[in-house]
XYZ file of C-alpha atoms in Angstrom:
312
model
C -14.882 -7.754 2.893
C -12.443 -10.383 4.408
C -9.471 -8.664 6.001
C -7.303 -10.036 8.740
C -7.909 -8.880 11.999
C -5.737 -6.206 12.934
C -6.081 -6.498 16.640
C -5.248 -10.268 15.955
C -2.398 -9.476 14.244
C -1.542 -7.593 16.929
C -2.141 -9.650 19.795
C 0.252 -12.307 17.642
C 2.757 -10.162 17.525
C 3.176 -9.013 20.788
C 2.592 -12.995 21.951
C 5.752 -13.472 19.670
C 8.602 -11.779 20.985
C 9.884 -13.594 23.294
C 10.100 -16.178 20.777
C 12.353 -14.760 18.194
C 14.764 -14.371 21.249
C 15.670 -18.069 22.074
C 15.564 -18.699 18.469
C 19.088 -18.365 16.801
C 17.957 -19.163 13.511
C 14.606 -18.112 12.987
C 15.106 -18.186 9.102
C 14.223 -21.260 7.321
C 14.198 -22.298 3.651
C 11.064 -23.911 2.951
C 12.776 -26.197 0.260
C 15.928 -27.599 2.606
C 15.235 -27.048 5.956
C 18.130 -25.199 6.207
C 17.947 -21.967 8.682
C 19.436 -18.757 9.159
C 20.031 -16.085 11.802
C 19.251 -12.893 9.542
C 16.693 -12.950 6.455
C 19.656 -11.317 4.429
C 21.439 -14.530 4.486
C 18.489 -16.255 3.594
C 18.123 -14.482 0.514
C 21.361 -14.528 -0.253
C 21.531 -18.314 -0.040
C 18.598 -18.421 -2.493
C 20.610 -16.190 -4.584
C 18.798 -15.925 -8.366
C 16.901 -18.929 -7.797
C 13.667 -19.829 -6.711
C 12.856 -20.069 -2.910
C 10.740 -19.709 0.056
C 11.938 -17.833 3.184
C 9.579 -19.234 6.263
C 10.011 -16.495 9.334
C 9.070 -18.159 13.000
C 7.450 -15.530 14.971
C 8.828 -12.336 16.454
C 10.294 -9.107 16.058
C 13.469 -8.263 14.263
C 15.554 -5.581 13.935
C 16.626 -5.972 10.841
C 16.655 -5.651 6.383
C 17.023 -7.035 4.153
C 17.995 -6.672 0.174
C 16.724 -9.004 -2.412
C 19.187 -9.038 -5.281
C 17.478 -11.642 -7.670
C 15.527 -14.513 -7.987
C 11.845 -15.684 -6.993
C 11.686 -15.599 -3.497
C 8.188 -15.341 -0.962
C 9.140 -14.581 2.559
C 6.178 -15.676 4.527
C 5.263 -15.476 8.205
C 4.851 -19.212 10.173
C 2.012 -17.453 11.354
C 0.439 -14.798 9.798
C 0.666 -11.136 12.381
C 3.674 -13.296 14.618
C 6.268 -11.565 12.573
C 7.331 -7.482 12.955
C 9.818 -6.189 10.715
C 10.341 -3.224 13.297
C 12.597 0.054 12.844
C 15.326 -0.655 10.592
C 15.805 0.619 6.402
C 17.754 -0.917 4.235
C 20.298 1.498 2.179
C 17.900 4.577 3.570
C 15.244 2.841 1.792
C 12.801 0.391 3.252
C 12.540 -2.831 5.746
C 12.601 -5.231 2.103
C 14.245 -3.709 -0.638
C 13.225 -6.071 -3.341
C 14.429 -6.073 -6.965
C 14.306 -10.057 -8.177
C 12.346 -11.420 -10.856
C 9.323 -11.981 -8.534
C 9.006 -11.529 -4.846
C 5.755 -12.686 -2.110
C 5.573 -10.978 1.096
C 2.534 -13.371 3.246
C 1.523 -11.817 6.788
C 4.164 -9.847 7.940
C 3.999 -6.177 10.268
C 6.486 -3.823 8.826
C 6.587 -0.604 10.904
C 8.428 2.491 12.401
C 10.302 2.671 8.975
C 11.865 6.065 8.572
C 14.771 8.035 6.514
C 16.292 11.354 5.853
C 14.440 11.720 2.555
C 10.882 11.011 3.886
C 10.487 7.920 2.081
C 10.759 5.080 4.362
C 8.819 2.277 3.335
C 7.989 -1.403 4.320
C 8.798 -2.637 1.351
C 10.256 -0.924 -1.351
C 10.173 -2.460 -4.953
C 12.800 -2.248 -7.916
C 12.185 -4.628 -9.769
C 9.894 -7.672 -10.761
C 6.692 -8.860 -9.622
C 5.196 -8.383 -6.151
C 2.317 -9.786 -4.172
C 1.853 -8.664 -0.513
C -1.090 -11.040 1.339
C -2.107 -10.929 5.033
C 0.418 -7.710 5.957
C -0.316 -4.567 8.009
C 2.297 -1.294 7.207
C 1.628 1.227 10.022
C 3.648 4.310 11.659
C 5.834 4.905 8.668
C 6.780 7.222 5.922
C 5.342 4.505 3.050
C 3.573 1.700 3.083
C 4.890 0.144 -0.006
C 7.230 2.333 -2.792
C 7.909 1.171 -6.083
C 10.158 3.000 -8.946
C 9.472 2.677 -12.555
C 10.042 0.047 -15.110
C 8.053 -1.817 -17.623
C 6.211 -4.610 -17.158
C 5.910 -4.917 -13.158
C 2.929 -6.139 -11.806
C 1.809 -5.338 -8.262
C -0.674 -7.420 -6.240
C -2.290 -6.504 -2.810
C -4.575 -8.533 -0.542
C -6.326 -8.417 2.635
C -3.558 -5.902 3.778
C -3.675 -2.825 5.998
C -2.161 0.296 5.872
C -2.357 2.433 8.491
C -0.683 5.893 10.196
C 1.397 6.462 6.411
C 1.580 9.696 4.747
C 3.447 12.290 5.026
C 4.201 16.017 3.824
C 6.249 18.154 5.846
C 10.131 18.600 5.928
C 9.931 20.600 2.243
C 10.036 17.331 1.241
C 8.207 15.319 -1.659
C 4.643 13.754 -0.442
C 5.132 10.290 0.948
C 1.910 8.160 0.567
C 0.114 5.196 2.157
C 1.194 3.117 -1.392
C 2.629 4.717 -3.862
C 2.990 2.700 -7.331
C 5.077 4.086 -10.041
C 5.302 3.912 -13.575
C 4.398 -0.125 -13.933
C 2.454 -2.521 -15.732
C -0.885 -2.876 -13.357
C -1.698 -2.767 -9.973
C -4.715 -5.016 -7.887
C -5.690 -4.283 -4.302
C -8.592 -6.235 -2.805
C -10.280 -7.070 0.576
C -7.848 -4.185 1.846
C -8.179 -1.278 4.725
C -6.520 2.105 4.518
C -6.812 4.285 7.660
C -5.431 7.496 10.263
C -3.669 8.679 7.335
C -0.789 11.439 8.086
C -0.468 13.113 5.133
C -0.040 12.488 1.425
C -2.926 10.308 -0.876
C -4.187 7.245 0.829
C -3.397 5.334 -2.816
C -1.576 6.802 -5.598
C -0.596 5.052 -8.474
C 1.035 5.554 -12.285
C 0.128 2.381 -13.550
C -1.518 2.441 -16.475
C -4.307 -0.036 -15.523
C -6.047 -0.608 -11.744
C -8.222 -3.135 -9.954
C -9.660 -1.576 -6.927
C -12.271 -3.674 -5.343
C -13.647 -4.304 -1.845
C -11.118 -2.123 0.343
C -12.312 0.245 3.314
C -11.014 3.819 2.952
C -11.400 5.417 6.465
C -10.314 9.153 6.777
C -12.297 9.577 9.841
C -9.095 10.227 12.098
C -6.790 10.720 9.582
C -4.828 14.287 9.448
C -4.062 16.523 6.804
C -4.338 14.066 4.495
C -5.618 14.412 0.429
C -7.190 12.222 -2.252
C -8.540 7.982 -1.329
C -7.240 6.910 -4.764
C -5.355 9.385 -6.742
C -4.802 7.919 -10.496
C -1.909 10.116 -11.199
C -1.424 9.708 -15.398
C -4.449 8.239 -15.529
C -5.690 4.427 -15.878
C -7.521 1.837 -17.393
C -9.469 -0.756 -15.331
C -11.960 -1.015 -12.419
C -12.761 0.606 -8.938
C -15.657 -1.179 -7.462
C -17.381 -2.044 -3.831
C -14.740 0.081 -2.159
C -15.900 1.979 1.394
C -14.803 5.419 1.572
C -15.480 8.033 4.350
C -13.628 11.536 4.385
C -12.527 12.966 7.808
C -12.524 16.633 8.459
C -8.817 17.360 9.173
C -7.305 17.288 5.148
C -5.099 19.022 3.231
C -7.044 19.015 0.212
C -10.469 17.310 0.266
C -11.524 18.231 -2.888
C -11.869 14.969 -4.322
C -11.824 11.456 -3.206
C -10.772 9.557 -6.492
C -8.841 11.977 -8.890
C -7.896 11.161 -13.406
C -4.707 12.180 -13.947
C -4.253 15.246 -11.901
C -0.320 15.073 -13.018
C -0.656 14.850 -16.806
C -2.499 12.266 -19.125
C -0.468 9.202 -19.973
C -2.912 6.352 -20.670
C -6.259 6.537 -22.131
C -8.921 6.380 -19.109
C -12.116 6.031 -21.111
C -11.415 1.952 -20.201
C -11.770 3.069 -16.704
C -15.420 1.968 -14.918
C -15.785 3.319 -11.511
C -19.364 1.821 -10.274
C -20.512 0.184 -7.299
C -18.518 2.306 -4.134
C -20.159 3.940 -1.047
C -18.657 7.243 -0.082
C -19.373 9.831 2.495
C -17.845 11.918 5.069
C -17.831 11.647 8.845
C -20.991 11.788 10.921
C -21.564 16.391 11.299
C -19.537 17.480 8.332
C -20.828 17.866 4.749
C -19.147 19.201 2.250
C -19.166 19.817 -1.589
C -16.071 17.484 -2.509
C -16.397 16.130 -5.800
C -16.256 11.994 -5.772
C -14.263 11.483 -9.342
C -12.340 14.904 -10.518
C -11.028 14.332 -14.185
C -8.549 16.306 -14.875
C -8.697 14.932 -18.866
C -11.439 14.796 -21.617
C -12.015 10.804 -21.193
C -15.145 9.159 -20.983
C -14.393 7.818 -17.611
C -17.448 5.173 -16.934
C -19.348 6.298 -13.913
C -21.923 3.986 -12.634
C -24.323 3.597 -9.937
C -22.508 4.764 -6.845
C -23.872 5.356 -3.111
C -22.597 9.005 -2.127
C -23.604 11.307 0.412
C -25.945 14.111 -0.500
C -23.737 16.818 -0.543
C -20.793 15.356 -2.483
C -20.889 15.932 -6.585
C -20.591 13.471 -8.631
C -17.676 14.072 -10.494
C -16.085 17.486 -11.463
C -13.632 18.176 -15.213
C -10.699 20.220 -14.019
């Protein structure tokens, strides 16, 4: 499993600081050279075009909205860049609604707003693909709404202290996908959980493959993967271990537990380790369908205790 270093990216960041303080314009436009003082004019001098945003290392206090185009904003150095503290429109550090957007080894964290929901990134519109990034101490992760056709994209990424469900307000969740086209996370690690699903998703097809789900000090938290409507696709090679301090640990991977609204008999779920922590075994169930579809259940490596999958 090949996932950046999160003590690297870490020890980067900190190295950084100082940096983006004698640095007036630490916003540069891959294409011209020419540099900005906040990534908001940045994007705004890309406008609906296409354009790469290159951030020199630090942290920032600061948003930023992306109103159009095809635009990557990518770290100089993967981990030297925090995005630390600061929503835009009570939303998230990148609101993003272009035609495509790339987000490439950047720390977003400490993101939170009165409705619960404060995200690193949170995504309106288009296509997104988030490489080399860590998300911790927030509300979200990453948020999308709904909308045909988006595709989401997630690599060698961590998310970490996300979740929440207190205030009589709505779960928040470690990444939470809406209604899109697909979503893809690889090489990833999802960890200390505070509350809501480690992944939940309404896409209509998934590739899961070669993450690290550790619950092991995660609190009051629910389901790894929770397939909301339902999905198509593949979850294989994935790590999970369940901690003792959940709100629900019922299940690690649920099918549609929020009403059927794609076909799930596509969906092949082989090839994953799962357990619980080291003293604590309990009867969760690894796959709970909540529908009458064929979901594919291969050769998987689960504790002794756990069932296999359970029809609710």
């Amino acid at each position: 499993m090949r996932i950046l270093s999160t003590s690297l990216l870490v020890s980067l960041a900190i190295a950084s600081t100082a940096l983006a303080q004698g640095n007036p314009a630490p916003f540069t436009l891959a294409e011209s050279g020419r540099a900005f003082g906040s990534l908001a004019d940045a994007l705004g001098a890309i406008g609906d075009g296409r354009g790469t945003v290159v951030v020199a290392p630090g942290t920032y206090r600061q948003c930023a909205v992306q109103q159009g185009g095809d635009v990557t904003i990518r770290a100089a150095t993967p981990g030297s860049v925090i995005f630390d503290g600061v929503p835009c429109e009570g939303k998230g550090a990148f609101v993003l609604r272009g035609r495509a957007s790339v987000v490439d080894g950047i720390i977003f964290q400490n993101i939170r707003v009165p409705d619960g929901n404060g995200a690193g990134i949170r995504l309106e519109s288009g296509n997104l693909t988030v490489r080399n990034s860590l998300f911790r101490n927030s509300e979200e992760g990453i948020l999308t709404g709904d909308y045909d056709g988006g595709q989401v994209v997630i690599d060698k990424s961590t998310f970490r202290h996300l979740g929440r469900c207190d205030r009589d307000l709505d779960c928040a969740h470690g990444i939470y996908i809406g209604r899109l086209a697909s979503l893809t996370v690889t090489n990833s690690r999802f960890d200390l959980g505070d509350g809501g699903h480690y992944l939940k998703t309404r896409t209509g097809r998934v590739t899961i493959t070669d993450n690290s789900f550790d619950d092991s000090g995660g609190k009051l938290t629910n389901y790894m993967i929770d397939l909301s409507n339902g999905a198509s696709g593949l979850i294989r090679g994935n790590e999970m271990v369940q901690g003792k301090d959940k709100d629900n640990w019922s299940a690690f991977i649920t099918v549609a537990p929020e009403g059927r609204e794609h076909d799930s008999s596509g969906l092949v779920i082989e090839g994953n380790k799962a357990g619980f922590v080291p003293g604590l075994a309990r009867g969760s169930a690894f796959v709970a369908n909540f529908t009458d579809d064929a979901v594919k259940i291969g050769a998987n490596d689960l504790a002794p205790s756990m069932k296999v999958k359970d029809r609710r």
